[in-house]
PDB file of C-alpha atoms in Angstrom:
ATOM      1  CA  MET A 115       0.000   0.000   0.000  1.00 81.00           C
ATOM      2  CA  THR A 116       1.179   3.484  -0.765  1.00 88.00           C
ATOM      3  CA  LEU A 117       0.995   6.388   1.657  1.00 89.00           C
ATOM      4  CA  LYS A 118      -1.677   7.991  -0.529  1.00 90.00           C
ATOM      5  CA  GLU A 119      -3.836   4.848  -0.300  1.00 89.00           C
ATOM      6  CA  LEU A 120      -3.448   4.736   3.478  1.00 87.00           C
ATOM      7  CA  ILE A 121      -4.395   8.391   3.815  1.00 91.00           C
ATOM      8  CA  THR A 122      -7.362   8.018   1.451  1.00 91.00           C
ATOM      9  CA  GLY A 123      -8.806   5.239   3.628  1.00 89.00           C
ATOM     10  CA  SER A 124      -8.560   7.305   6.826  1.00 93.00           C
ATOM     11  CA  THR A 125     -11.320   9.230   8.568  1.00 94.00           C
ATOM     12  CA  GLN A 126     -11.011  12.976   9.146  1.00 95.00           C
ATOM     13  CA  ARG A 127     -10.052  12.458  12.807  1.00 95.00           C
ATOM     14  CA  GLN A 128      -7.397   9.922  11.773  1.00 96.00           C
ATOM     15  CA  LEU A 129      -6.071  12.412   9.197  1.00 96.00           C
ATOM     16  CA  ASP A 130      -5.844  15.058  11.918  1.00 96.00           C
ATOM     17  CA  ALA A 131      -3.724  12.664  14.003  1.00 96.00           C
ATOM     18  CA  ILE A 132      -1.571  11.655  11.014  1.00 95.00           C
ATOM     19  CA  GLN A 133      -0.810  15.272  10.103  1.00 95.00           C
ATOM     20  CA  HIS A 134      -0.318  16.502  13.697  1.00 95.00           C
ATOM     21  CA  THR A 135       3.267  17.748  14.134  1.00 89.00           C
ATOM     22  CA  ARG A 136       3.114  20.128  17.122  1.00 92.00           C
ATOM     23  CA  GLY A 137       4.143  18.135  20.164  1.00 93.00           C
ATOM     24  CA  PRO A 138       2.820  14.943  21.733  1.00 95.00           C
ATOM     25  CA  LEU A 139      -0.455  13.379  20.664  1.00 94.00           C
ATOM     26  CA  LEU A 140      -2.629  10.873  22.551  1.00 95.00           C
ATOM     27  CA  ILE A 141      -4.641   8.476  20.414  1.00 95.00           C
ATOM     28  CA  LEU A 142      -7.394   7.001  22.557  1.00 95.00           C
ATOM     29  CA  ALA A 143     -10.043   4.764  20.987  1.00 94.00           C
ATOM     30  CA  GLY A 144     -11.730   1.403  21.333  1.00 96.00           C
ATOM     31  CA  ALA A 145     -10.596  -1.910  19.893  1.00 97.00           C
ATOM     32  CA  GLY A 146     -10.692  -2.240  16.111  1.00 95.00           C
ATOM     33  CA  THR A 147     -10.938   1.477  15.375  1.00 95.00           C
ATOM     34  CA  GLY A 148      -7.671   1.845  13.443  1.00 94.00           C
ATOM     35  CA  LYS A 149      -5.218   3.080  16.083  1.00 96.00           C
ATOM     36  CA  THR A 150      -2.326   0.942  14.831  1.00 95.00           C
ATOM     37  CA  THR A 151      -3.014   1.847  11.203  1.00 94.00           C
ATOM     38  CA  THR A 152      -3.188   5.528  12.141  1.00 95.00           C
ATOM     39  CA  ILE A 153       0.123   5.375  14.018  1.00 95.00           C
ATOM     40  CA  THR A 154       1.947   3.474  11.249  1.00 94.00           C
ATOM     41  CA  THR A 155       0.532   5.845   8.624  1.00 94.00           C
ATOM     42  CA  LYS A 156       1.700   8.781  10.768  1.00 95.00           C
ATOM     43  CA  ILE A 157       5.223   7.330  10.860  1.00 94.00           C
ATOM     44  CA  ALA A 158       5.215   6.893   7.064  1.00 93.00           C
ATOM     45  CA  TYR A 159       3.909  10.463   6.681  1.00 93.00           C
ATOM     46  CA  MET A 160       6.666  11.836   8.944  1.00 92.00           C
ATOM     47  CA  VAL A 161       9.381   9.941   7.039  1.00 93.00           C
ATOM     48  CA  LYS A 162       8.039  11.173   3.690  1.00 90.00           C
ATOM     49  CA  GLU A 163       7.764  14.801   4.835  1.00 83.00           C
TER      50      GLU A 163
END
């Protein structure tokens, strides 16, 4: 999967977390909501930027 595909499949709140760059960020959500995908996409986004 490309970064663009990962971002396209994300919700607006996940996109906000992925693009957040100003300090620490807490991702708090229930099981199966995409936390791991959001975090790994955020890492890929940070490496690419």
